[in-house]
Amino acid sequence: MAPDGRLLTAGETGEIVIRGPNVTAGYEKNPDANATAFAYGWFHTGDQGVLDEDGYLRVTGRLKEIINRGVGADRLHAGGNRRRGHPRLPAR
């Protein structure tokens, strides 16, 4: 999605947005996070990506520095997200 809420076409880079019955209804007791994360009818993930001509999504970066998790928030460290807990992802 473009910053103005326009859905992008294949090959254009923008923010990854999602919606559906399995997407959170909002952050509990955090109206500021809700105002930022829910806009134009979509949940804004804070990730950057691009769809190819076949509809495959490639994640190309991170737009937000903070990830909300439950009652707190985690800052990303300079090296990116930590990979852990999945046997096919190498630990850093």
PDB file of C-alpha atoms in Angstrom, residues 5-46:
ATOM      1  CA  GLY A   5      -3.847   4.409   1.094  1.00  0.00           C
ATOM      2  CA  ARG A   6      -3.711   3.468  -2.580  1.00  0.00           C
ATOM      3  CA  LEU A   7      -3.252  -0.246  -3.289  1.00  0.00           C
ATOM      4  CA  LEU A   8      -0.193  -0.717  -5.461  1.00  0.00           C
ATOM      5  CA  THR A   9       0.210  -2.753  -8.625  1.00  0.00           C
ATOM      6  CA  ALA A  10       2.700  -5.549  -9.263  1.00  0.00           C
ATOM      7  CA  GLY A  11       6.287  -4.325  -9.114  1.00  0.00           C
ATOM      8  CA  GLU A  12       5.581  -1.318  -6.898  1.00  0.00           C
ATOM      9  CA  THR A  13       7.133  -1.336  -3.421  1.00  0.00           C
ATOM     10  CA  GLY A  14       5.004  -0.346  -0.445  1.00  0.00           C
ATOM     11  CA  GLU A  15       3.849  -1.290   3.038  1.00  0.00           C
ATOM     12  CA  ILE A  16       2.480  -4.793   3.549  1.00  0.00           C
ATOM     13  CA  VAL A  17      -1.130  -4.569   4.751  1.00  0.00           C
ATOM     14  CA  ILE A  18      -3.501  -7.370   5.746  1.00  0.00           C
ATOM     15  CA  ARG A  19      -7.128  -7.847   6.736  1.00  0.00           C
ATOM     16  CA  GLY A  20      -9.455 -10.725   7.487  1.00  0.00           C
ATOM     17  CA  PRO A  21     -11.122 -12.630  10.317  1.00  0.00           C
ATOM     18  CA  ASN A  22      -7.769 -13.914  11.615  1.00  0.00           C
ATOM     19  CA  VAL A  23      -6.235 -10.427  11.984  1.00  0.00           C
ATOM     20  CA  THR A  24      -6.248  -8.789  15.418  1.00  0.00           C
ATOM     21  CA  ALA A  25      -9.116  -6.431  16.180  1.00  0.00           C
ATOM     22  CA  GLY A  26      -6.685  -4.031  17.853  1.00  0.00           C
ATOM     23  CA  TYR A  27      -4.256  -3.405  20.657  1.00  0.00           C
ATOM     24  CA  GLU A  28      -5.823  -3.507  24.116  1.00  0.00           C
ATOM     25  CA  LYS A  29      -5.691  -0.146  25.914  1.00  0.00           C
ATOM     26  CA  ASN A  30      -3.407   1.359  23.270  1.00  0.00           C
ATOM     27  CA  PRO A  31      -5.374   3.830  21.142  1.00  0.00           C
ATOM     28  CA  ASP A  32      -2.219   5.400  19.688  1.00  0.00           C
ATOM     29  CA  ALA A  33      -1.025   2.052  18.317  1.00  0.00           C
ATOM     30  CA  ASN A  34      -4.501   1.353  16.920  1.00  0.00           C
ATOM     31  CA  ALA A  35      -4.647   4.722  15.175  1.00  0.00           C
ATOM     32  CA  THR A  36      -1.318   4.011  13.493  1.00  0.00           C
ATOM     33  CA  ALA A  37      -1.824   0.330  12.690  1.00  0.00           C
ATOM     34  CA  PHE A  38      -5.391   0.467  11.336  1.00  0.00           C
ATOM     35  CA  ALA A  39      -5.942   2.807   8.407  1.00  0.00           C
ATOM     36  CA  TYR A  40      -7.862   2.623   5.136  1.00  0.00           C
ATOM     37  CA  GLY A  41      -9.562  -0.591   6.311  1.00  0.00           C
ATOM     38  CA  TRP A  42      -6.302  -2.539   6.579  1.00  0.00           C
ATOM     39  CA  PHE A  43      -3.853  -3.567   9.318  1.00  0.00           C
ATOM     40  CA  HIS A  44      -0.459  -2.032   8.558  1.00  0.00           C
ATOM     41  CA  THR A  45       2.281  -4.536   9.428  1.00  0.00           C
ATOM     42  CA  GLY A  46       5.192  -2.097   9.345  1.00  0.00           C
TER      43      GLY A  46
END
